[in-house]
mmCIF file of C-alpha atoms in Angstrom:
data_model
loop_
_atom_site.group_PDB
_atom_site.id
_atom_site.type_symbol
_atom_site.label_atom_id
_atom_site.label_comp_id
_atom_site.label_asym_id
_atom_site.label_seq_id
_atom_site.Cartn_x
_atom_site.Cartn_y
_atom_site.Cartn_z
ATOM 1 C CA MET P 1 4.195 -57.671 -6.960
ATOM 2 C CA LEU P 2 6.071 -54.532 -6.335
ATOM 3 C CA CYS P 3 4.629 -52.843 -9.323
ATOM 4 C CA ARG P 4 1.139 -53.779 -8.332
ATOM 5 C CA VAL P 5 1.859 -52.211 -4.686
ATOM 6 C CA MET P 6 3.150 -48.992 -6.275
ATOM 7 C CA ILE P 7 0.038 -48.708 -8.498
ATOM 8 C CA VAL P 8 -2.300 -49.254 -5.574
ATOM 9 C CA ALA P 9 -0.490 -46.679 -3.577
ATOM 10 C CA GLY P 10 -0.581 -44.269 -6.437
ATOM 11 C CA LEU P 11 -4.315 -44.750 -6.851
ATOM 12 C CA LEU P 12 -4.716 -44.219 -2.894
ATOM 13 C CA VAL P 13 -2.781 -41.118 -3.152
ATOM 14 C CA LEU P 14 -5.056 -39.776 -6.171
ATOM 15 C CA ALA P 15 -8.176 -40.615 -4.363
ATOM 16 C CA ALA P 16 -7.006 -38.734 -1.280
ATOM 17 C CA PHE P 17 -6.306 -35.599 -3.338
ATOM 18 C CA GLY P 18 -9.503 -36.095 -5.317
ATOM 19 C CA GLY P 19 -11.518 -36.273 -2.075
ATOM 20 C CA SER P 20 -9.905 -33.229 -0.778
ATOM 21 C CA ALA P 21 -10.500 -31.171 -4.047
ATOM 22 C CA GLN P 22 -14.303 -32.265 -3.759
ATOM 23 C CA ALA P 23 -14.208 -31.041 -0.143
ATOM 24 C CA ALA P 24 -12.547 -27.791 -1.308
ATOM 25 C CA ASP P 25 -15.118 -27.352 -3.939
ATOM 26 C CA ARG P 26 -17.908 -27.656 -1.431
ATOM 27 C CA THR P 27 -16.426 -24.949 0.934
ATOM 28 C CA ALA P 28 -14.492 -22.621 -1.381
ATOM 29 C CA LYS P 29 -15.617 -18.962 -1.471
ATOM 30 C CA PRO P 30 -14.914 -16.404 -4.201
ATOM 31 C CA VAL P 31 -11.862 -14.456 -3.865
ATOM 32 C CA PRO P 32 -11.180 -11.029 -5.489
ATOM 33 C CA SER P 33 -9.660 -11.269 -9.036
ATOM 34 C CA TYR P 34 -9.529 -8.767 -11.831
ATOM 35 C CA ASN P 35 -9.186 -8.687 -15.606
ATOM 36 C CA GLN P 36 -5.637 -7.900 -16.453
ATOM 37 C CA SER P 37 -5.918 -7.613 -20.216
ATOM 38 C CA VAL P 38 -4.906 -4.046 -20.119
ATOM 39 C CA ILE P 39 -1.608 -4.550 -18.422
ATOM 40 C CA ALA P 40 1.158 -5.340 -20.915
ATOM 41 C CA HIS P 41 3.778 -6.035 -18.289
ATOM 42 C CA ARG P 42 4.350 -6.085 -14.382
ATOM 43 C CA GLY P 43 7.508 -5.894 -12.311
ATOM 44 C CA TYR P 44 9.088 -4.778 -9.256
ATOM 45 C CA PHE P 45 12.345 -3.177 -7.909
ATOM 46 C CA TYR P 46 13.872 -1.282 -5.012
ATOM 47 C CA VAL P 47 15.281 2.193 -4.782
ATOM 48 C CA GLY P 48 17.319 4.133 -2.143
ATOM 49 C CA GLY P 49 18.687 2.205 0.832
ATOM 50 C CA ALA P 50 21.950 2.365 3.014
ATOM 51 C CA TYR P 51 23.964 -0.169 4.789
ATOM 52 C CA VAL P 52 24.175 0.109 8.626
ATOM 53 C CA GLY P 53 26.312 -1.781 11.073
ATOM 54 C CA LYS P 54 29.899 -2.768 11.563
ATOM 55 C CA PRO P 55 31.661 -4.956 9.072
ATOM 56 C CA GLY P 56 30.566 -8.444 9.196
ATOM 57 C CA GLU P 57 26.975 -7.383 10.505
ATOM 58 C CA GLN P 58 25.938 -4.938 7.823
ATOM 59 C CA ARG P 59 22.334 -4.710 6.876
ATOM 60 C CA MET P 60 20.406 -2.523 4.590
ATOM 61 C CA HIS P 61 17.410 -0.104 5.434
ATOM 62 C CA GLU P 62 15.566 2.787 4.105
ATOM 63 C CA GLN P 63 15.000 1.099 0.686
ATOM 64 C CA MET P 64 11.535 1.388 -0.945
ATOM 65 C CA TYR P 65 9.658 -1.413 -2.711
ATOM 66 C CA VAL P 66 8.191 -0.184 -6.003
ATOM 67 C CA GLU P 67 5.760 -2.082 -8.243
ATOM 68 C CA VAL P 68 5.278 -1.171 -11.766
ATOM 69 C CA LEU P 69 2.212 -1.791 -14.287
ATOM 70 C CA THR P 70 2.661 -0.924 -17.841
ATOM 71 C CA PRO P 71 -0.317 -0.608 -19.941
ATOM 72 C CA ARG P 72 -0.977 -2.387 -23.422
ATOM 73 C CA HIS P 73 -1.685 0.713 -24.952
ATOM 74 C CA GLN P 74 0.416 3.742 -23.743
ATOM 75 C CA ARG P 75 -1.648 6.886 -23.982
ATOM 76 C CA GLN P 76 -0.316 9.095 -21.276
ATOM 77 C CA ARG P 77 3.004 11.047 -21.347
ATOM 78 C CA TYR P 78 3.833 10.844 -17.738
ATOM 79 C CA PRO P 79 3.661 7.831 -15.375
ATOM 80 C CA LEU P 80 1.843 7.870 -12.011
ATOM 81 C CA VAL P 81 3.528 7.375 -8.860
ATOM 82 C CA LEU P 82 0.881 6.137 -6.276
ATOM 83 C CA VAL P 83 1.809 6.640 -2.615
ATOM 84 C CA HIS P 84 -0.438 4.935 0.199
ATOM 85 C CA GLY P 85 -1.298 6.461 3.467
ATOM 86 C CA ALA P 86 -0.380 5.782 7.049
ATOM 87 C CA ALA P 87 -0.857 2.186 8.091
ATOM 88 C CA GLN P 88 -1.276 1.063 4.523
ATOM 89 C CA THR P 89 0.748 -0.448 1.652
ATOM 90 C CA ALA P 90 0.499 -0.541 -2.022
ATOM 91 C CA THR P 91 -2.505 -2.809 -1.629
ATOM 92 C CA ASN P 92 -4.398 0.584 -0.985
ATOM 93 C CA TRP P 93 -4.471 0.913 -4.653
ATOM 94 C CA MET P 94 -4.803 -2.638 -5.900
ATOM 95 C CA GLY P 95 -8.431 -3.290 -4.964
ATOM 96 C CA THR P 96 -11.441 -2.227 -2.923
ATOM 97 C CA PRO P 97 -12.341 -3.937 0.373
ATOM 98 C CA ASP P 98 -15.697 -5.246 -1.396
ATOM 99 C CA GLY P 99 -13.894 -6.887 -4.077
ATOM 100 C CA ARG P 100 -13.774 -4.358 -6.937
ATOM 101 C CA PRO P 101 -10.691 -3.409 -8.993
ATOM 102 C CA GLY P 102 -8.608 -0.466 -7.463
ATOM 103 C CA TRP P 103 -7.139 2.756 -8.710
ATOM 104 C CA ALA P 104 -4.100 0.997 -10.195
ATOM 105 C CA ASP P 105 -6.085 -1.062 -12.674
ATOM 106 C CA TYR P 106 -8.293 1.987 -13.579
ATOM 107 C CA PHE P 107 -5.222 4.315 -14.318
ATOM 108 C CA VAL P 108 -3.421 1.527 -16.367
ATOM 109 C CA ALA P 109 -6.742 1.159 -18.385
ATOM 110 C CA GLN P 110 -6.556 4.918 -19.089
ATOM 111 C CA GLY P 111 -3.107 4.376 -20.601
ATOM 112 C CA TYR P 112 -0.806 5.336 -17.658
ATOM 113 C CA THR P 113 2.176 3.455 -16.599
ATOM 114 C CA VAL P 114 1.740 3.092 -12.811
ATOM 115 C CA TYR P 115 4.271 2.825 -9.895
ATOM 116 C CA MET P 116 3.101 1.717 -6.547
ATOM 117 C CA VAL P 117 5.276 1.886 -3.545
ATOM 118 C CA ASP P 118 5.363 0.501 0.010
ATOM 119 C CA GLN P 119 6.793 3.437 2.102
ATOM 120 C CA PRO P 120 10.251 2.790 3.615
ATOM 121 C CA ALA P 121 10.171 0.662 6.805
ATOM 122 C CA ARG P 122 6.930 -0.667 5.923
ATOM 123 C CA GLY P 123 5.365 -3.776 3.991
ATOM 124 C CA ARG P 124 8.029 -5.040 1.663
ATOM 125 C CA SER P 125 10.268 -2.152 2.416
ATOM 126 C CA PRO P 126 12.061 -3.657 5.368
ATOM 127 C CA TRP P 127 12.026 -2.276 8.903
ATOM 128 C CA LEU P 128 14.902 -2.827 11.166
ATOM 129 C CA PRO P 129 13.677 -2.631 14.807
ATOM 130 C CA ASP P 130 16.893 -1.718 16.437
ATOM 131 C CA VAL P 131 17.725 0.916 13.812
ATOM 132 C CA ASP P 132 14.386 2.405 12.265
ATOM 133 C CA GLY P 133 12.592 3.210 15.562
ATOM 134 C CA LYS P 134 9.112 2.463 17.267
ATOM 135 C CA LEU P 135 6.112 1.588 15.436
ATOM 136 C CA ALA P 136 2.688 2.629 15.776
ATOM 137 C CA THR P 137 -0.847 1.196 14.743
ATOM 138 C CA PHE P 138 -4.415 2.142 14.308
ATOM 139 C CA ALA P 139 -6.908 0.699 16.477
ATOM 140 C CA ALA P 140 -10.027 -0.637 14.587
ATOM 141 C CA GLU P 141 -12.286 1.668 16.322
ATOM 142 C CA ALA P 142 -10.180 4.667 15.158
ATOM 143 C CA ILE P 143 -10.623 3.441 11.615
ATOM 144 C CA GLU P 144 -14.480 3.377 12.119
ATOM 145 C CA SER P 145 -14.661 6.804 13.585
ATOM 146 C CA ARG P 146 -12.425 8.601 11.064
ATOM 147 C CA PHE P 147 -12.737 6.779 7.822
ATOM 148 C CA THR P 148 -15.367 4.225 7.348
ATOM 149 C CA ALA P 149 -18.421 5.281 9.497
ATOM 150 C CA PRO P 150 -17.537 8.862 10.771
ATOM 151 C CA GLU P 151 -21.266 9.738 10.439
ATOM 152 C CA ALA P 152 -22.007 7.424 13.563
ATOM 153 C CA PHE P 153 -19.305 9.406 15.741
ATOM 154 C CA ASN P 154 -20.024 12.975 14.698
ATOM 155 C CA LEU P 155 -16.543 14.143 15.472
ATOM 156 C CA TRP P 156 -16.699 17.097 13.064
ATOM 157 C CA PRO P 157 -19.420 19.071 11.519
ATOM 158 C CA GLN P 158 -19.469 17.391 8.141
ATOM 159 C CA ALA P 159 -19.140 13.935 9.364
ATOM 160 C CA ARG P 160 -22.919 13.193 9.406
ATOM 161 C CA VAL P 161 -23.121 13.514 5.560
ATOM 162 C CA HIS P 162 -20.504 10.745 4.905
ATOM 163 C CA SER P 163 -21.716 8.044 2.821
ATOM 164 C CA GLN P 164 -18.876 6.763 0.748
ATOM 165 C CA TRP P 165 -17.947 3.338 2.246
ATOM 166 C CA PRO P 166 -19.461 -0.107 1.286
ATOM 167 C CA GLY P 167 -21.275 -1.772 4.015
ATOM 168 C CA THR P 168 -21.732 -0.399 7.498
ATOM 169 C CA GLY P 169 -18.139 0.651 8.015
ATOM 170 C CA ARG P 170 -18.267 -1.019 11.419
ATOM 171 C CA ILE P 171 -16.201 -3.878 13.034
ATOM 172 C CA GLY P 172 -17.634 -7.254 11.878
ATOM 173 C CA ASP P 173 -18.839 -6.106 8.459
ATOM 174 C CA PRO P 174 -17.205 -8.040 5.647
ATOM 175 C CA ALA P 175 -15.830 -4.818 3.860
ATOM 176 C CA PHE P 176 -14.557 -3.311 6.995
ATOM 177 C CA ASP P 177 -12.715 -6.217 8.091
ATOM 178 C CA ALA P 178 -11.270 -6.955 4.793
ATOM 179 C CA PHE P 179 -9.871 -3.444 4.888
ATOM 180 C CA TYR P 180 -8.690 -3.394 8.655
ATOM 181 C CA ALA P 181 -6.800 -6.722 7.554
ATOM 182 C CA THR P 182 -4.667 -4.607 5.366
ATOM 183 C CA GLN P 183 -3.672 -2.175 8.074
ATOM 184 C CA VAL P 184 0.003 -2.306 9.149
ATOM 185 C CA PRO P 185 2.267 -0.900 11.808
ATOM 186 C CA TYR P 186 4.118 2.202 10.648
ATOM 187 C CA LEU P 187 6.835 4.355 12.024
ATOM 188 C CA ALA P 188 5.692 6.263 15.057
ATOM 189 C CA ASP P 189 7.949 9.312 14.347
ATOM 190 C CA GLY P 190 6.018 11.400 11.582
ATOM 191 C CA ALA P 191 9.066 13.583 10.811
ATOM 192 C CA GLU P 192 11.272 10.495 10.161
ATOM 193 C CA THR P 193 8.607 8.960 7.995
ATOM 194 C CA GLN P 194 8.530 12.024 5.971
ATOM 195 C CA ARG P 195 12.314 12.130 5.623
ATOM 196 C CA LEU P 196 12.514 8.547 4.433
ATOM 197 C CA ASN P 197 9.712 9.062 1.870
ATOM 198 C CA GLN P 198 11.329 12.216 0.601
ATOM 199 C CA GLN P 199 14.569 10.703 -0.072
ATOM 200 C CA ALA P 200 13.263 7.427 -1.402
ATOM 201 C CA LEU P 201 10.676 9.086 -3.762
ATOM 202 C CA ALA P 202 13.462 11.322 -5.023
ATOM 203 C CA ALA P 203 15.482 8.320 -5.871
ATOM 204 C CA LEU P 204 12.600 6.817 -7.634
ATOM 205 C CA LEU P 205 11.903 10.003 -9.809
ATOM 206 C CA ASP P 206 15.880 10.116 -10.566
ATOM 207 C CA ARG P 207 15.453 6.503 -11.889
ATOM 208 C CA ILE P 208 12.127 6.830 -13.964
ATOM 209 C CA GLY P 209 12.085 10.511 -14.879
ATOM 210 C CA PRO P 210 9.174 13.120 -14.431
ATOM 211 C CA ALA P 211 6.081 11.805 -12.978
ATOM 212 C CA ILE P 212 2.709 12.664 -11.585
ATOM 213 C CA ILE P 213 2.680 11.928 -7.846
ATOM 214 C CA LEU P 214 -0.589 10.949 -6.325
ATOM 215 C CA THR P 215 -0.726 10.442 -2.463
ATOM 216 C CA HIS P 216 -3.483 9.076 -0.242
ATOM 217 C CA ALA P 217 -2.918 10.490 3.323
ATOM 218 C CA GLY P 218 -0.115 11.007 5.742
ATOM 219 C CA PHE P 219 1.137 10.675 9.273
ATOM 220 C CA ASP P 220 -1.616 11.558 11.825
ATOM 221 C CA THR P 221 -0.908 14.828 13.804
ATOM 222 C CA LYS P 222 -2.868 16.948 16.163
ATOM 223 C CA LYS P 223 -0.939 20.011 15.581
ATOM 224 C CA ALA P 224 -0.181 22.291 12.620
ATOM 225 C CA ARG P 225 2.825 21.267 10.489
ATOM 226 C CA ALA P 226 5.652 23.528 10.515
ATOM 227 C CA TRP P 227 5.954 23.705 6.689
ATOM 228 C CA GLY P 228 2.326 23.618 5.907
ATOM 229 C CA VAL P 229 1.941 20.073 4.672
ATOM 230 C CA THR P 230 5.029 18.473 6.239
ATOM 231 C CA ASP P 231 7.152 18.812 9.661
ATOM 232 C CA ILE P 232 10.501 18.761 7.572
ATOM 233 C CA PRO P 233 11.696 21.476 5.101
ATOM 234 C CA ILE P 234 10.324 21.179 1.570
ATOM 235 C CA ALA P 235 10.903 23.276 -1.549
ATOM 236 C CA TYR P 236 8.404 25.915 -2.481
ATOM 237 C CA ASP P 237 8.374 28.247 -5.580
ATOM 238 C CA PRO P 238 9.183 31.045 -4.905
ATOM 239 C CA PRO P 239 11.602 29.509 -2.460
ATOM 240 C CA ILE P 240 11.533 30.307 1.372
ATOM 241 C CA SER P 241 13.984 29.339 4.159
ATOM 242 C CA ASP P 242 11.862 29.954 7.191
ATOM 243 C CA PRO P 243 8.588 28.238 7.681
ATOM 244 C CA SER P 244 7.240 30.855 9.707
#
């Protein structure tokens, strides 16, 4: 009798799951996925980082998440390090908002080993609220006017010729909404963001050796940067000691 009860209960569970699966089949929508046949290995690690806090309460911060893709057929001498822009993470390189493969897949297919990072204090690189400082975000309207549909806002002379964005580039468009969903809070202090990136990327290069660094964008500013492309001292060749 007990055996029969267990069998009936099992069949009811299977029926329930079967019904759920059928319901899911009726409502499921396509999700982005890409052929990974050109990738031989995928992995991740962290570089940098320092402990803060008194004994017994120590925590690590300033570490940087790094994801690595190695090609099945290595054809390039130097690897690529892909650094995302403000309010973004490594997903910046992993696919397009309208579901196409991203730059990471493209470069691996060209025979590059690719490293993608989440900048310190962002994404999978932990942010400690009482240590790392305040965060900032981009409003959706700011993304529309400056990145995805600048032709509709005419904030600079060439804005009207913009055409390189799928869909309308406006709130409610599926491609725009998919892109804005990837935007995350970032450190409000631009100089601190640069300092953390400088030391974390140096630690990465110390680990992997010479590489080509490809960046997306940087911290927003309404004034000229003291060192040309940064607010903090960087090395020039020939060297300089005074940014003026």
